[in-house]
Coordinates of N, CA and C in Angstrom, one line a residue:
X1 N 102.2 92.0 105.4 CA 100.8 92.1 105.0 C 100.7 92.7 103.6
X2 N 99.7 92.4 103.2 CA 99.9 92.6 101.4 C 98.0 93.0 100.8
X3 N 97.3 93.5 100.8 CA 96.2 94.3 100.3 C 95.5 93.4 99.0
X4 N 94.8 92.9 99.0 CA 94.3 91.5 97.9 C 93.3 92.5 97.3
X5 N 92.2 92.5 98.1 CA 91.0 93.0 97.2 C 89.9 93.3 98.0
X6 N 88.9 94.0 97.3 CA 87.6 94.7 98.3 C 86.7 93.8 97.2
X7 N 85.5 93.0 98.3 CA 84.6 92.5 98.1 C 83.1 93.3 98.1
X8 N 82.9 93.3 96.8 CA 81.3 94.4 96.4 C 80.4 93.2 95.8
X9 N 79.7 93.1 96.7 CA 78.0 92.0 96.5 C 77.2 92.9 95.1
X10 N 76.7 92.0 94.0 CA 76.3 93.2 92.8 C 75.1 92.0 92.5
X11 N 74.3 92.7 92.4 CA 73.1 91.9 91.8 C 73.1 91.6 90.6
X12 N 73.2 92.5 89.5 CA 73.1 92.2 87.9 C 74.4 92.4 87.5
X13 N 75.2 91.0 87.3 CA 76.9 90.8 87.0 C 76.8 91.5 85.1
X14 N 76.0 91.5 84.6 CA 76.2 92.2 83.2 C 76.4 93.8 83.3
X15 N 75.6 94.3 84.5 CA 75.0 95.7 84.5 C 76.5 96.0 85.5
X16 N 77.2 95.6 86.0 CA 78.2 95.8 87.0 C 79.3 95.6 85.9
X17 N 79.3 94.7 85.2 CA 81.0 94.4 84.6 C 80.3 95.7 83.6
X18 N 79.4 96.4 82.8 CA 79.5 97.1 82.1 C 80.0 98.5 82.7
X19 N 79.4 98.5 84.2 CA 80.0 100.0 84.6 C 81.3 99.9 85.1
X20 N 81.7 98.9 85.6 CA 83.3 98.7 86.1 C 84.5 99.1 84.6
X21 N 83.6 97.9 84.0 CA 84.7 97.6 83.3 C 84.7 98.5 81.7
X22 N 83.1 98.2 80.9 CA 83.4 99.6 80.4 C 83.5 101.1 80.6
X23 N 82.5 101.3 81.2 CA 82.7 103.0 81.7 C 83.6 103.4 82.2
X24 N 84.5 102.5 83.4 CA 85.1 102.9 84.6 C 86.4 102.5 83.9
X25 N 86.9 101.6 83.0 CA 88.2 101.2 82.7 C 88.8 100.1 83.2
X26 N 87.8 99.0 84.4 CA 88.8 98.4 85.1 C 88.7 97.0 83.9
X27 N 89.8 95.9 84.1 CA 89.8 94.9 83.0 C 89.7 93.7 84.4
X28 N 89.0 92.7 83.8 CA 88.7 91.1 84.5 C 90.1 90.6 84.2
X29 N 90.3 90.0 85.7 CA 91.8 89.2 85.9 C 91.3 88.0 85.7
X30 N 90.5 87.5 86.5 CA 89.6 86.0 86.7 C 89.1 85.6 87.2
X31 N 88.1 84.8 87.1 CA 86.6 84.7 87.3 C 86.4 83.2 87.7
X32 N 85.6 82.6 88.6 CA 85.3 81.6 89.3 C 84.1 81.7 89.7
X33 N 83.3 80.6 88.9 CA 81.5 80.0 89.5 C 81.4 79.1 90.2
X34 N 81.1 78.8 90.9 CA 80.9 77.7 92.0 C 78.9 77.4 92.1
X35 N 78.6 76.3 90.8 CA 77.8 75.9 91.2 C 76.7 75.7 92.3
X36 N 77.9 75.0 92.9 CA 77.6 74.2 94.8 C 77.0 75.4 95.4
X37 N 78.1 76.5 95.4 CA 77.4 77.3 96.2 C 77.0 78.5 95.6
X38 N 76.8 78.1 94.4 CA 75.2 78.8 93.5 C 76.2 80.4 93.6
X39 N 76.9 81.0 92.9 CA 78.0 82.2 93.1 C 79.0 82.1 92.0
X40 N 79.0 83.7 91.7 CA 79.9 83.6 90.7 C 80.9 84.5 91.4
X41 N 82.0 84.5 91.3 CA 83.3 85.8 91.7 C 83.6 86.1 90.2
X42 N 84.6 87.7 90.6 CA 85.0 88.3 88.6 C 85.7 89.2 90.2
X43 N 87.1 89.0 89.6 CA 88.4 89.8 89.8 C 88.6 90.9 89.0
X44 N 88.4 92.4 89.6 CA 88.9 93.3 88.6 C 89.7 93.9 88.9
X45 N 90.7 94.8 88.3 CA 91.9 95.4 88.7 C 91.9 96.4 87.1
X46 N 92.2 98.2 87.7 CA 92.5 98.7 87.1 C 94.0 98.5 85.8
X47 N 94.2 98.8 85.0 CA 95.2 98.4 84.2 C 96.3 98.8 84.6
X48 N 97.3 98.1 84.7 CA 98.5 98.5 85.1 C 98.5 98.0 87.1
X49 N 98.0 97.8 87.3 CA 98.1 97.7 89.1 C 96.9 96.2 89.5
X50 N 97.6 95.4 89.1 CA 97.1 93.9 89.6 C 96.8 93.7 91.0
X51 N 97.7 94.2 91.5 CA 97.4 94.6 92.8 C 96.3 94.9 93.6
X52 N 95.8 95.5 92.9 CA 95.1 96.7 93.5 C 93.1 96.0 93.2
X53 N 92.9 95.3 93.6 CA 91.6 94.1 92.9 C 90.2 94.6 93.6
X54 N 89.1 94.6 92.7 CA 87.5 94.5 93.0 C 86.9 93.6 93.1
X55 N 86.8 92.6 93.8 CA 86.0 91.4 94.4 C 84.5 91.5 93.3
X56 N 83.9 91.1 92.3 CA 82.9 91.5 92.4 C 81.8 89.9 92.8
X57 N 81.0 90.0 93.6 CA 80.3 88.8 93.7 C 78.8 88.6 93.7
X58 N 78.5 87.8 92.3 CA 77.0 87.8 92.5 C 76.2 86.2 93.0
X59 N 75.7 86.5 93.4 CA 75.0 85.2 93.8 C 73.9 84.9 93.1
X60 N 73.5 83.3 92.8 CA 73.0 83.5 91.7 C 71.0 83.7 92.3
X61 N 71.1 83.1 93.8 CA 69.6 83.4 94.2 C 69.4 84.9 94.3
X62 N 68.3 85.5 94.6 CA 67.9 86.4 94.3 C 68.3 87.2 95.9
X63 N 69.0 88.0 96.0 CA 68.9 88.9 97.8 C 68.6 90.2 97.6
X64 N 68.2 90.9 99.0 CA 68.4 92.2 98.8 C 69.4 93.0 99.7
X65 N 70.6 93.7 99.0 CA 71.7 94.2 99.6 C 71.8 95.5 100.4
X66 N 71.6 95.5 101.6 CA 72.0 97.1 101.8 C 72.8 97.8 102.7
X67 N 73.8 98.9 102.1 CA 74.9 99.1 102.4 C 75.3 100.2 101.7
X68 N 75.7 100.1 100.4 CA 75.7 101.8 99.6 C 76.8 102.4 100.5
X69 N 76.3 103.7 100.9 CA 76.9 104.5 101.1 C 77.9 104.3 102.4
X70 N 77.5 103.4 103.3 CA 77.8 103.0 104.6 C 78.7 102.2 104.3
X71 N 78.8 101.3 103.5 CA 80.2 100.9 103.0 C 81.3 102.2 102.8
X72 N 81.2 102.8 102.9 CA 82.8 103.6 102.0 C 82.5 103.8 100.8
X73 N 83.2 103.5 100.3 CA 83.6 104.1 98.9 C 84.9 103.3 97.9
X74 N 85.1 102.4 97.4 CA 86.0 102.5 96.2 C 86.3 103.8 95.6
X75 N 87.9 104.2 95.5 CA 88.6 105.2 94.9 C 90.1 105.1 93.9
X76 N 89.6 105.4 93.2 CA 91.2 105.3 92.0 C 91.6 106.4 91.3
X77 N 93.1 106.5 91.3 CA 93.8 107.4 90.4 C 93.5 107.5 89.3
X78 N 93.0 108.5 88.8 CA 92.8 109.2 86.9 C 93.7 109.7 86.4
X79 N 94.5 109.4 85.4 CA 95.4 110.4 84.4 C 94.5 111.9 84.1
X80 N 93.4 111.8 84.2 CA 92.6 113.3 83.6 C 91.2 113.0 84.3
X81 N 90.6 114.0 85.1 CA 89.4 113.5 86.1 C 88.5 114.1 84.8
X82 N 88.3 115.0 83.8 CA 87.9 115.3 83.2 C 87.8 114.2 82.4
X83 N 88.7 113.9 81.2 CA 88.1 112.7 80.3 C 87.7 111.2 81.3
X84 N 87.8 111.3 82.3 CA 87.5 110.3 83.0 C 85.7 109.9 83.4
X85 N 85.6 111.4 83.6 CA 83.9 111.3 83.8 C 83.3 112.1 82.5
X86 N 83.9 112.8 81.9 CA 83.4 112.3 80.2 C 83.1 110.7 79.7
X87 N 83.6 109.7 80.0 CA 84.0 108.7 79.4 C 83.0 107.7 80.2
X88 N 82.3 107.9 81.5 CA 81.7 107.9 82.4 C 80.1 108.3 81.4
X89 N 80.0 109.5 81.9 CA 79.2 110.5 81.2 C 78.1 109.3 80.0
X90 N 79.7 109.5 79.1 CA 79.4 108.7 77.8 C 78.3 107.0 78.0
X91 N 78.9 106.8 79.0 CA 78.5 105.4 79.0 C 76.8 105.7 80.1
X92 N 76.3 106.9 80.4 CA 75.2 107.3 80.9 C 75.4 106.9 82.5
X93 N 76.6 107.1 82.7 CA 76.6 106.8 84.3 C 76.7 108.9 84.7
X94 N 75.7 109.6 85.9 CA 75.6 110.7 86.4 C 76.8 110.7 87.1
X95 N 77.2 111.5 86.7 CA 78.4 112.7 87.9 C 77.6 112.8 89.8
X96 N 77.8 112.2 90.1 CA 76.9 112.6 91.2 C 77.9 114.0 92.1
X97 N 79.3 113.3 91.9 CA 80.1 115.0 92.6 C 81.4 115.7 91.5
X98 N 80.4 116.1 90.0 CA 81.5 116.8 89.4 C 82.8 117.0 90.0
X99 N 84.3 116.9 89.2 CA 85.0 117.7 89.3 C 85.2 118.8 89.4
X100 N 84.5 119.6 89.9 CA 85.1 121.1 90.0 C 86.0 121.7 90.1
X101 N 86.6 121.1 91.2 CA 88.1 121.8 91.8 C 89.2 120.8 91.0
X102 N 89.0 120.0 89.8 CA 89.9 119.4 88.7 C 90.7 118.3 89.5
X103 N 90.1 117.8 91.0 CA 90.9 117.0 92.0 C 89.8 115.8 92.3
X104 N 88.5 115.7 92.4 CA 87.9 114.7 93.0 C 86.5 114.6 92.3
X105 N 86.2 113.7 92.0 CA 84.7 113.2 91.6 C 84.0 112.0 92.3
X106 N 82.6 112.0 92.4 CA 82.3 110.7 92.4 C 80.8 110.2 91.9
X107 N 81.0 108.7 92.1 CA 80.0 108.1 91.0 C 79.5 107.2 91.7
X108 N 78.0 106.2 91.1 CA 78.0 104.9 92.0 C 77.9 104.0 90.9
X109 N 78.0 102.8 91.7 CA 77.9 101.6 90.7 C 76.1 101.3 90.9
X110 N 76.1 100.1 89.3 CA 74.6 100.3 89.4 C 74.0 99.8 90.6
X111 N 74.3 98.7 91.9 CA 74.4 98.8 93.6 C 74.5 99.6 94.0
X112 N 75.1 100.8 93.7 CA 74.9 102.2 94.8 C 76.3 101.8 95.4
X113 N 77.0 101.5 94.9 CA 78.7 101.5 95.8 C 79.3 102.5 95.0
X114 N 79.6 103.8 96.3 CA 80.2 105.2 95.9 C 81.3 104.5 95.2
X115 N 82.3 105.5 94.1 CA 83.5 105.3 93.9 C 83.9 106.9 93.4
X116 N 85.1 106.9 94.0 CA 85.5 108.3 93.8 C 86.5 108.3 93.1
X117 N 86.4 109.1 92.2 CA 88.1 109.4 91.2 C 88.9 110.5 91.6
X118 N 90.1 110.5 91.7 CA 91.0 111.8 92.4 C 92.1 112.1 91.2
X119 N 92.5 113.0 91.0 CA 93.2 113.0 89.9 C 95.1 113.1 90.5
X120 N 95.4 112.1 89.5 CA 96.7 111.8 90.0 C 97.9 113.1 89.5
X121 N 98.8 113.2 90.4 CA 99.6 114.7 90.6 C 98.6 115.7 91.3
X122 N 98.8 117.0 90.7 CA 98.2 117.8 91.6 C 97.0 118.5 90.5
X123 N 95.9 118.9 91.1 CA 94.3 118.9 90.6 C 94.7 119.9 89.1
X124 N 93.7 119.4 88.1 CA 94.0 120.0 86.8 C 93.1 121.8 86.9
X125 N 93.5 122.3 85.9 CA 92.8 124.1 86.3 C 91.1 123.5 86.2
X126 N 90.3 124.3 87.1 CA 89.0 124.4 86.8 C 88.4 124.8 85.6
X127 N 87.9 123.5 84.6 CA 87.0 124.0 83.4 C 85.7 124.1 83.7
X128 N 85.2 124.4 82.2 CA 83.7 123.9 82.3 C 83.5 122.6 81.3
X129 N 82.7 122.2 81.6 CA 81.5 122.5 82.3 C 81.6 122.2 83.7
X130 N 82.4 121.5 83.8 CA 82.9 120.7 85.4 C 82.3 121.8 86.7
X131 N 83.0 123.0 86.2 CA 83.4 124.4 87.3 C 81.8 124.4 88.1
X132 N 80.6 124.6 86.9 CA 79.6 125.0 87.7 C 78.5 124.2 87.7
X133 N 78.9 122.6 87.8 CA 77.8 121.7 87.7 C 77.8 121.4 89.0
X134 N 76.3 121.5 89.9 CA 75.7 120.7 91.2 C 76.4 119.4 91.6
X135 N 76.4 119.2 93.1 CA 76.0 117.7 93.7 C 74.7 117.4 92.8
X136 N 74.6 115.9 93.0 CA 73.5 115.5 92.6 C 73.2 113.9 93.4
X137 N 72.4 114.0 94.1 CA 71.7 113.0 95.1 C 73.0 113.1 96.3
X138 N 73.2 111.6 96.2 CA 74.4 111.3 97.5 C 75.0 110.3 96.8
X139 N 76.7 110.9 97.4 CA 77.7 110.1 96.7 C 78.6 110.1 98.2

């Protein structure tokens, strides 16, 4: 058995590839429209790990999705959870669960699908501003 990809329903495919793929880092493998059945797919995968794929799928009639938080969560390895939600930050996506403890963050996509960043090896020392910034809503 072999782990393909997690399928995330996203309403606005500009507003989603901007927070995936700019803010978040991930890069488009490849992408398929299907007319007939009115749908677009976009393959994403962090760099380095093809493997490891985000289904993104928008359809092109109009729905309403709901699920959020009750789905789970998407989660990925950071070289630095700190420049990682700086870089986040930057692109105006909220911290909803600072790094604090230099080990775990998380964020939503503009759908409201949690994603959590964990920092790869073992958690960096607690800075600031990270140390004494709030939750914020639900992540």
């Amino acid at each position: 058995m072999k782990y393909l990809h997690t399928m995330v329903r996203v309403t606005d495919l500009d507003a989603s590839l901007r927070f995936y793929c700019e803010a978040l880092g991930l890069r488009e493998l490849r992408r398929h429209e299907s007319p007939q059945g009115r749908f677009t797919l976009v393959f994403l995968a962090a760099p380095g790990d093809d493997d490891a794929q985000v289904e993104l799928t928008y359809n092109w009639d109009p729905e309403t999705y709901t699920g959020g938080r009750n789905f789970g969560h998407l989660a990925y390895e950071v070289d630095d959870i700190y420049a990682a939600c700086a870089q986040l930050q930057a692109h105006g996506v909220t911290i909803l669960r600072p790094p604090r403890d230099g080990r775990m963050a998380f964020v939503r996509s503009p759908d409201q699908i949690s994603v959590e960043l964990l920092q790869k090896g073992q958690p960096l020392p607690p800075q600031q501003p990270w140390q004494d910034l709030p939750n914020v809503g639900s992540w």
